[in-house]
CSV table of N, CA and C in Angstrom, one decimal:
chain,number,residue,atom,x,y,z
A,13,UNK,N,8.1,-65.5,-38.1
A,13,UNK,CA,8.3,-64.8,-39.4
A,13,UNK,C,9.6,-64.1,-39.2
A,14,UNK,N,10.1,-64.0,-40.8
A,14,UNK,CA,11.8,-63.8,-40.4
A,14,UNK,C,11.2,-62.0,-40.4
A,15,UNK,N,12.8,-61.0,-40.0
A,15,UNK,CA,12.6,-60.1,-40.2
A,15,UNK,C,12.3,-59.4,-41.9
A,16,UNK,N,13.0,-60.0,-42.3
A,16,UNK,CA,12.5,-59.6,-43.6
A,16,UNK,C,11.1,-59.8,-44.3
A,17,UNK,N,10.7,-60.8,-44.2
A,17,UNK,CA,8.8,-60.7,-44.2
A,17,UNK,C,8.1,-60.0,-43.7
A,18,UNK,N,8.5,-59.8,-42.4
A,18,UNK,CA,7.5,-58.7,-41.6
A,18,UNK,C,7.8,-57.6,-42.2
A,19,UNK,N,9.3,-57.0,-42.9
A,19,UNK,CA,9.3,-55.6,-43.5
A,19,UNK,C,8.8,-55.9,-44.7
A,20,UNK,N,8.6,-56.8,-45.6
A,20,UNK,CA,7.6,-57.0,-46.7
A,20,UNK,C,6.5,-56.6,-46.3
A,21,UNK,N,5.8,-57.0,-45.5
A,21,UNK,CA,4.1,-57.3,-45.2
A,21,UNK,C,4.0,-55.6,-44.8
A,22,UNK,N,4.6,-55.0,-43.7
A,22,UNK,CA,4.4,-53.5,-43.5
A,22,UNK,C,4.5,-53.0,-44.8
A,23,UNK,N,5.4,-52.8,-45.7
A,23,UNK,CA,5.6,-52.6,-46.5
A,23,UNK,C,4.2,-52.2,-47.6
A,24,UNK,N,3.9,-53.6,-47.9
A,24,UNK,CA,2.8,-53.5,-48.4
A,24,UNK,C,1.3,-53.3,-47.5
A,25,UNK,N,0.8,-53.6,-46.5
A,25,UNK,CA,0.1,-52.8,-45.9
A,25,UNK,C,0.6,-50.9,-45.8
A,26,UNK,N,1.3,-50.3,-46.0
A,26,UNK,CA,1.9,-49.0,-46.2
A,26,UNK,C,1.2,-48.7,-47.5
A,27,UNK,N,1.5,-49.1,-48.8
A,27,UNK,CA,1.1,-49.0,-49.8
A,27,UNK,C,-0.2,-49.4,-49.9
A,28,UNK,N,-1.1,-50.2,-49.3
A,28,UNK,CA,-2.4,-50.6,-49.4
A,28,UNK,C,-3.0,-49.3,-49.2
A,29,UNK,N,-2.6,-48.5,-47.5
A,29,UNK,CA,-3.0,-47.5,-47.3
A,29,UNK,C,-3.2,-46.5,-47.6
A,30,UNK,N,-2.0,-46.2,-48.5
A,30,UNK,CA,-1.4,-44.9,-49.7
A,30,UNK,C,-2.3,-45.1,-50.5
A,31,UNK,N,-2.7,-46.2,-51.1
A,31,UNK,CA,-3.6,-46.2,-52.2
A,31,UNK,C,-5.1,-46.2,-52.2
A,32,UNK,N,-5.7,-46.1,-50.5
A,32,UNK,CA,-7.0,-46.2,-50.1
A,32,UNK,C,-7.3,-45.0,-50.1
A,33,UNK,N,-6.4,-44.0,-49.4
A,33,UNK,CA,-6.5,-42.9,-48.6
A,33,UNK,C,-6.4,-41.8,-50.6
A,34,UNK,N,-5.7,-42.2,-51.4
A,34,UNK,CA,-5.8,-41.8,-53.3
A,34,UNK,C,-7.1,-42.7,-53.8
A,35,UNK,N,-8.4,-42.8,-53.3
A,35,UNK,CA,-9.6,-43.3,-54.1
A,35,UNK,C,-10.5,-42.6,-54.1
A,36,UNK,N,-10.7,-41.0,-54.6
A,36,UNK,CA,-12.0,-40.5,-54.4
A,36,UNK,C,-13.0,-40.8,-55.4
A,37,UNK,N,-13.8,-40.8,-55.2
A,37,UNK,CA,-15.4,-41.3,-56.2
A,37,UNK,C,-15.7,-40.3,-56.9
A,38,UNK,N,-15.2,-38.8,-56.4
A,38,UNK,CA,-16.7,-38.0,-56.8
A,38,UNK,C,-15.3,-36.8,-57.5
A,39,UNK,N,-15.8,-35.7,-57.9
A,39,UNK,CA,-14.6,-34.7,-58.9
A,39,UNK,C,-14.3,-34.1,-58.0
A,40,UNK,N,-15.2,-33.5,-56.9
A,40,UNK,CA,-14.9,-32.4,-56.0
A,40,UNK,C,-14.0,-33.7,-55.0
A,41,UNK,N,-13.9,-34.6,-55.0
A,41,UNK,CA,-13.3,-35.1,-53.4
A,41,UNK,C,-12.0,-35.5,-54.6
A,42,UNK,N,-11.5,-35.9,-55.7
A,42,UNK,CA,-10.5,-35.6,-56.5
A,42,UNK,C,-9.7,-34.8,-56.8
A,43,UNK,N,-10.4,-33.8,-56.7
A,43,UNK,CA,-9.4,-32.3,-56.7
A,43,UNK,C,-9.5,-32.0,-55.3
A,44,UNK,N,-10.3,-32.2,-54.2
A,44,UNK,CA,-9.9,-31.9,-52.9
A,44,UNK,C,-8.3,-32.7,-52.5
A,45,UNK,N,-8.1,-33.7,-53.0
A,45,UNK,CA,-7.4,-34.9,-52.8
A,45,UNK,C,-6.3,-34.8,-53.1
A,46,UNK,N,-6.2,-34.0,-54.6
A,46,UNK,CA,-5.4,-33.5,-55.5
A,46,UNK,C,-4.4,-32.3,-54.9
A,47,UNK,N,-5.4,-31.3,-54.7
A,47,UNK,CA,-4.7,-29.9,-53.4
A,47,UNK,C,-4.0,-30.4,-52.5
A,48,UNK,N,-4.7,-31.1,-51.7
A,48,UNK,CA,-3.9,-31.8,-50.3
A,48,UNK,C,-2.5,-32.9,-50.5
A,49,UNK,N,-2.4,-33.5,-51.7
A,49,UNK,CA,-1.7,-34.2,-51.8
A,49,UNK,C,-0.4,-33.6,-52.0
A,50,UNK,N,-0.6,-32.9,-53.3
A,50,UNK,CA,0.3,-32.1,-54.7
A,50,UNK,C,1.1,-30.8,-53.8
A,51,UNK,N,0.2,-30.2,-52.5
A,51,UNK,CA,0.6,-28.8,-52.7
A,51,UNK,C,0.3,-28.5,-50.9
A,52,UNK,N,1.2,-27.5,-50.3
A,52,UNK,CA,1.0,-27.4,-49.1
A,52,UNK,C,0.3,-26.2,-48.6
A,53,UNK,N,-0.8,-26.2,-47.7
A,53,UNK,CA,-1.4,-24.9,-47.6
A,53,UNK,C,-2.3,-24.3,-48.4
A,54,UNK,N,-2.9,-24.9,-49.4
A,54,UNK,CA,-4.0,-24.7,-49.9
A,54,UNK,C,-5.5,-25.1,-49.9
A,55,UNK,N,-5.2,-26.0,-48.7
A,55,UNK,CA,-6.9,-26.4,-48.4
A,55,UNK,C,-7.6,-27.4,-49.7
A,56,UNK,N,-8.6,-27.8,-49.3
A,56,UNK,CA,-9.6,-28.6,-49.9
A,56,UNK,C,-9.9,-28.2,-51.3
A,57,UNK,N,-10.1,-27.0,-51.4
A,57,UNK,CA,-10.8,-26.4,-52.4
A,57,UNK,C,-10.2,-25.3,-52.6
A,58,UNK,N,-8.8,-24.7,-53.1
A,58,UNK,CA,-8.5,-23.8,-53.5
A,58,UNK,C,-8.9,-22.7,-54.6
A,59,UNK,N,-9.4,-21.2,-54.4
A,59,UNK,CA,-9.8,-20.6,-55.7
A,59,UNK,C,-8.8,-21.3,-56.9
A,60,UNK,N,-8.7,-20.7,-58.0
A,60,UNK,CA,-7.6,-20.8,-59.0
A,60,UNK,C,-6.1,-20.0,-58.5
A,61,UNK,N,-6.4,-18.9,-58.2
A,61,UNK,CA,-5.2,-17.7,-57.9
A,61,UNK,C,-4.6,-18.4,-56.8
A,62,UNK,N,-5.2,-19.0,-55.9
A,62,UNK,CA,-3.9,-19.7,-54.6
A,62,UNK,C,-3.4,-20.9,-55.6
A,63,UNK,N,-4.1,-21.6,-56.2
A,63,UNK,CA,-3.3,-22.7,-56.5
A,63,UNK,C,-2.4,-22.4,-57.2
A,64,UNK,N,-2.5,-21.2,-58.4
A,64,UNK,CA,-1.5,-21.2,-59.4
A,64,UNK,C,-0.4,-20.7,-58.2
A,65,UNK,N,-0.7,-19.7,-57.6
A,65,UNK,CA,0.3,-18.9,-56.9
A,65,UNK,C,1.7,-20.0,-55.9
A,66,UNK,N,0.7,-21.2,-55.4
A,66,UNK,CA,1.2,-22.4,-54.6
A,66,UNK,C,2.0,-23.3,-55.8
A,67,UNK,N,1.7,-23.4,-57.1
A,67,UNK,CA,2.3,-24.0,-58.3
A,67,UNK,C,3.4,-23.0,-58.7
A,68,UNK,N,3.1,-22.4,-58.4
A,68,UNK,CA,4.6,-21.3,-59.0
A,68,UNK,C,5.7,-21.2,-57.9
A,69,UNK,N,5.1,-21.2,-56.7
A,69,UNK,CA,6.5,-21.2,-55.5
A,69,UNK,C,6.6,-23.1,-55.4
A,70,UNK,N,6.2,-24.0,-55.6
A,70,UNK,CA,6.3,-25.0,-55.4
A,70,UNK,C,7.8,-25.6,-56.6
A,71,UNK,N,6.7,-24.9,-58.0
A,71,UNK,CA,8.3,-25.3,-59.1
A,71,UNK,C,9.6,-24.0,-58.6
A,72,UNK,N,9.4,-23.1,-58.2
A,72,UNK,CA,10.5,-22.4,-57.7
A,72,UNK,C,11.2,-22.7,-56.7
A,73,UNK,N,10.6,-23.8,-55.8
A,73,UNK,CA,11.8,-24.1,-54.7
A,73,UNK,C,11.9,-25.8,-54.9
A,74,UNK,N,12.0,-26.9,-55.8
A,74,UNK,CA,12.3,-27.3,-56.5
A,74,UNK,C,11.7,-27.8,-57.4
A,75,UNK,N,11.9,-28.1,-58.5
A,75,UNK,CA,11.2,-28.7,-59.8
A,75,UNK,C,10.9,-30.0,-59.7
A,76,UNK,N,12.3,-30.8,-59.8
A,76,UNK,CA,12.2,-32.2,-59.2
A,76,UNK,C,11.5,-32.7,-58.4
A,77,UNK,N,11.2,-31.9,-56.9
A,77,UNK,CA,10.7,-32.3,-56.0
A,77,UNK,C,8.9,-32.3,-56.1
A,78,UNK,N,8.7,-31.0,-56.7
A,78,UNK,CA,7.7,-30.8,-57.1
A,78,UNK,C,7.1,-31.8,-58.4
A,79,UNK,N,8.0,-31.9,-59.8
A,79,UNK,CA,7.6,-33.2,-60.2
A,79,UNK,C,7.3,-34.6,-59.8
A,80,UNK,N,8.1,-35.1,-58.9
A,80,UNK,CA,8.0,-36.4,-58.3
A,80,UNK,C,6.6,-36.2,-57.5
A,81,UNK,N,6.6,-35.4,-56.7
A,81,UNK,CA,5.9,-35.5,-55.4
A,81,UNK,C,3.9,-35.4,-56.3
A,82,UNK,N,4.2,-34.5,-57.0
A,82,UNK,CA,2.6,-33.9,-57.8
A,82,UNK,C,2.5,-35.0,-58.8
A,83,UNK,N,4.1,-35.5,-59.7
A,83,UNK,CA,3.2,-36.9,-60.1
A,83,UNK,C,2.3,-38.2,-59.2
A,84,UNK,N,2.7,-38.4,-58.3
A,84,UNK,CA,2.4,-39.4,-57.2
A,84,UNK,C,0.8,-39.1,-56.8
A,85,UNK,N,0.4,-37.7,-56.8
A,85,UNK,CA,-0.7,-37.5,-56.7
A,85,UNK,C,-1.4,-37.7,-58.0
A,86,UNK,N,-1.2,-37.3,-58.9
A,86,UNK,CA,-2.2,-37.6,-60.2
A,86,UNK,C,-3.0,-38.5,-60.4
A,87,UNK,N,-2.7,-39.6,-59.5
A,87,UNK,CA,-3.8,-40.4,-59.7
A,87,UNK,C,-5.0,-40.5,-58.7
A,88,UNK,N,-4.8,-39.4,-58.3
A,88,UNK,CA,-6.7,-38.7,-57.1
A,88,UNK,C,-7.1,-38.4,-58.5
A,89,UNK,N,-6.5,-38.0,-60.0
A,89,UNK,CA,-7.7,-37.4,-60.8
A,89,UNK,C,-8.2,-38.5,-61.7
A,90,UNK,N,-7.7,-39.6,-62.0
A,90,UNK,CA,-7.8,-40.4,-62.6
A,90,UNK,C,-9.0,-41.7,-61.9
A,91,UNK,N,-8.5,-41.1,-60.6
A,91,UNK,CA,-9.3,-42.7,-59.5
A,91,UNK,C,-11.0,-42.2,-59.8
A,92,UNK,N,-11.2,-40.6,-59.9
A,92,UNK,CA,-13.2,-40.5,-60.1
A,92,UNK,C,-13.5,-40.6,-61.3
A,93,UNK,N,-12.5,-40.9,-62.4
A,93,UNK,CA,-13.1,-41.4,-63.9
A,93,UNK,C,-14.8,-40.7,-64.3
A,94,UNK,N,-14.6,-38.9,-64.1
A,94,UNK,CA,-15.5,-38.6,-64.7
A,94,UNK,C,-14.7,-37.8,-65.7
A,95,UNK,N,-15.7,-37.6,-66.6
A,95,UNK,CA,-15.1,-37.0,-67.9
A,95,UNK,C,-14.9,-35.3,-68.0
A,96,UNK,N,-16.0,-34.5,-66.8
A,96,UNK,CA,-15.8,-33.6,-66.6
A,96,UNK,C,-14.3,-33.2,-65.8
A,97,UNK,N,-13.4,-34.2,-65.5
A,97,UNK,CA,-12.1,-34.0,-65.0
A,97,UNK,C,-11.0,-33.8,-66.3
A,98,UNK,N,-11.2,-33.9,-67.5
A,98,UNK,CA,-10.3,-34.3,-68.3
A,98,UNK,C,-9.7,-33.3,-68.3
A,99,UNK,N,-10.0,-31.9,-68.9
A,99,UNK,CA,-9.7,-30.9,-68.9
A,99,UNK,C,-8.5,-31.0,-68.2
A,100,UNK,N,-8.3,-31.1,-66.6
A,100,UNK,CA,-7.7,-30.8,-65.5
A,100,UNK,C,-7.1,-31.3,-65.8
A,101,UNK,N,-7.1,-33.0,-65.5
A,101,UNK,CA,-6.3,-34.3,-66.1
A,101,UNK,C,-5.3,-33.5,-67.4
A,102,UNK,N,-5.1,-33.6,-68.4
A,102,UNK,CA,-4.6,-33.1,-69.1
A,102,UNK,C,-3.6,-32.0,-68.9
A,103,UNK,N,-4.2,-31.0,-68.5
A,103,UNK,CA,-3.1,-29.7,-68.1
A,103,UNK,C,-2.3,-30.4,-66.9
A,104,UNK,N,-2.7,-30.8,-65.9
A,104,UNK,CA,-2.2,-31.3,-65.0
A,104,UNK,C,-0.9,-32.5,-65.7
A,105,UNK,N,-1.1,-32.9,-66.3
A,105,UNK,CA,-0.4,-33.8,-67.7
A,105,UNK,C,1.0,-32.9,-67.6
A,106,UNK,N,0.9,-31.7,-68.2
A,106,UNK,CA,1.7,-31.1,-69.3
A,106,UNK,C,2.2,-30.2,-68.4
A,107,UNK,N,1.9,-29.8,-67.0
A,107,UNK,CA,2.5,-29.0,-66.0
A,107,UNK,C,3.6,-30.1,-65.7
A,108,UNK,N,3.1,-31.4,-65.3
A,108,UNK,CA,4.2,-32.3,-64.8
A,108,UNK,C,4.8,-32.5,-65.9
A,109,UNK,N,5.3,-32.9,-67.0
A,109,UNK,CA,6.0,-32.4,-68.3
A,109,UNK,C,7.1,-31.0,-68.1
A,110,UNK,N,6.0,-30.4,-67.9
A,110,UNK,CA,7.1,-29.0,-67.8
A,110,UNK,C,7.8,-28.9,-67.0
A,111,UNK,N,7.3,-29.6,-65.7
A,111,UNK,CA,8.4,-29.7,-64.4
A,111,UNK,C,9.6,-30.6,-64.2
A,112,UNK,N,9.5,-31.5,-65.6
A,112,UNK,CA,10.5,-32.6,-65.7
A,112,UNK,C,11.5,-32.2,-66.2
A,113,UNK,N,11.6,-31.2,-66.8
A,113,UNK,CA,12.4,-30.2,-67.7
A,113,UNK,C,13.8,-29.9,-66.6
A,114,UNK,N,14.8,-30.5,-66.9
A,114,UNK,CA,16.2,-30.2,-66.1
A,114,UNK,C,16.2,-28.6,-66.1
A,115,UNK,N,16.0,-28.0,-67.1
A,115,UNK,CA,16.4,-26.5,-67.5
A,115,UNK,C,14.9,-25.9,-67.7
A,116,UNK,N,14.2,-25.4,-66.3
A,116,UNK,CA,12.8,-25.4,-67.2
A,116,UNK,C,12.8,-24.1,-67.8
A,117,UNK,N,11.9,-24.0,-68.4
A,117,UNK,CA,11.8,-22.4,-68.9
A,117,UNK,C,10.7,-21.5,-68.1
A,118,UNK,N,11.1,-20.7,-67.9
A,118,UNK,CA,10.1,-19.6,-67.3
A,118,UNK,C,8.9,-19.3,-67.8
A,119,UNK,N,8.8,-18.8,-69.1
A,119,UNK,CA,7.6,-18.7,-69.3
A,119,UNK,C,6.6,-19.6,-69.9
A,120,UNK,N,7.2,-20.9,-70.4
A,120,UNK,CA,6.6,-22.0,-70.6
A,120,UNK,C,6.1,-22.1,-69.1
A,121,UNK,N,7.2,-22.8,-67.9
A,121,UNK,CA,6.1,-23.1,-67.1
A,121,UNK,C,5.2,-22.3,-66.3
A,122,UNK,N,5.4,-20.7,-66.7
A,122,UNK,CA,3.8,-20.1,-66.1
A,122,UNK,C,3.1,-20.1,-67.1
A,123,UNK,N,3.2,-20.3,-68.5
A,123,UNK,CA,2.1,-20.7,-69.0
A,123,UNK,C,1.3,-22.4,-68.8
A,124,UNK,N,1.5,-23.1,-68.4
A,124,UNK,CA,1.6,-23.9,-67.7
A,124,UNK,C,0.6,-24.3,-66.7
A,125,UNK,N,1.3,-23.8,-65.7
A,125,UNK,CA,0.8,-23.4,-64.4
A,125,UNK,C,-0.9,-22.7,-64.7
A,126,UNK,N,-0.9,-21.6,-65.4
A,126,UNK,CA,-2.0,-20.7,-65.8
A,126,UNK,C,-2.6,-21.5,-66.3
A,127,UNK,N,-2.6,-22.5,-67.5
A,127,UNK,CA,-3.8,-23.1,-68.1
A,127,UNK,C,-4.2,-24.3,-66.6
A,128,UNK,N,-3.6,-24.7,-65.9
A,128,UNK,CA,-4.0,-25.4,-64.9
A,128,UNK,C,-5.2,-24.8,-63.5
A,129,UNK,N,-4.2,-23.7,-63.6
A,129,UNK,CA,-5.6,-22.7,-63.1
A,129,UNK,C,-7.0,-22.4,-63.7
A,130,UNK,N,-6.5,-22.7,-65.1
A,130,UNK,CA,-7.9,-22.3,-65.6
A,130,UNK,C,-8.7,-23.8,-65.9
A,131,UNK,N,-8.4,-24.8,-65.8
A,131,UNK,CA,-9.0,-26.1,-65.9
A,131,UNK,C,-9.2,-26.1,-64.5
A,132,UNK,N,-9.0,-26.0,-63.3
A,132,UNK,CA,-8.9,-26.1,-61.7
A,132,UNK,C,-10.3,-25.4,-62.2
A,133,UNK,N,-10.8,-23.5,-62.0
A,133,UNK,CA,-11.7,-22.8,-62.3
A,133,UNK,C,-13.0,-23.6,-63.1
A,134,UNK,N,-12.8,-24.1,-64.4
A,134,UNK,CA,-13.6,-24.9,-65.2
A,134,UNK,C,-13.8,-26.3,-64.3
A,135,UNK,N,-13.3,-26.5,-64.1
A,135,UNK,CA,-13.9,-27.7,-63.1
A,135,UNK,C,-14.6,-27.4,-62.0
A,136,UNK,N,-14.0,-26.5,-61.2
A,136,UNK,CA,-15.0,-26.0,-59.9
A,136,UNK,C,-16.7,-25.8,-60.6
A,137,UNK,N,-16.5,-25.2,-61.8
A,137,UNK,CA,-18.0,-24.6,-61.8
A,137,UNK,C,-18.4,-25.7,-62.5
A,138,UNK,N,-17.8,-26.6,-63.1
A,138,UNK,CA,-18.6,-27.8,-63.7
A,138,UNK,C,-18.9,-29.1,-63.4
A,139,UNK,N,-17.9,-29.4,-62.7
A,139,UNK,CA,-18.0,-30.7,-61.6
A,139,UNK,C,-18.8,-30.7,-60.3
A,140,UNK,N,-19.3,-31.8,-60.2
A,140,UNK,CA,-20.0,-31.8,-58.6
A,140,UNK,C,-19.6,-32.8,-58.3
């Protein structure tokens, strides 16, 4: 096999794995999935207050980076296709929206941020 096939085949075995390791079944292993992926230092199951808190120094030390990197995860919320996630799904939507913003605005994105907290919260107590 030439070298360039074998960096194909890694390549895609890489991505096979990327997309195994993003399949959770269940809401709580999608938002666990979601924390771990999106955000550093927040653990499995973050209250609301660390995540918003981790979402606000995350868009403060870069936006970009933080958009690319958190959209790439959005799809841990999409993979458990329950409907008790929508809420989340959604804000989570409109946070990455706001992070795409060259010039973001401040209080748009802690309002932002805050409704995501409060879907994170609404989901904890309503998802299993």
């Amino acid at each position: 096999m030439n070298p360039l096939g074998a960096l194909a085949l890694t390549a895609l075995a890489v991505t096979a794995c990327e997309r195994a390791q993003i399949a959770p079944t269940t809401p709580r292993a999608a938002m666990a999935e979601l924390a771990r992926c999106a955000l550093d230092g927040v653990g499995d199951a973050p209250r609301p207050d660390v995540l918003e808190a981790a979402l606000r120094r995350a868009l403060r030390d870069g936006r970009a980076r933080f958009a690319l990197r958190a959209g790439r995860c959005e799809e841990a919320l999409s993979a458990a296709r329950d409907p008790c996630l929508d809420p989340l799904r959604a804000r989570w939507s409109a946070l990455l929206t706001e992070a795409q913003r060259p010039e973001g605005d401040v209080i748009l994105s802690d309002v932002a941020v805050r409704r995501v907290g409060e879907a994170w919260a609404s989901a904890l107590s309503r998802c299993r």
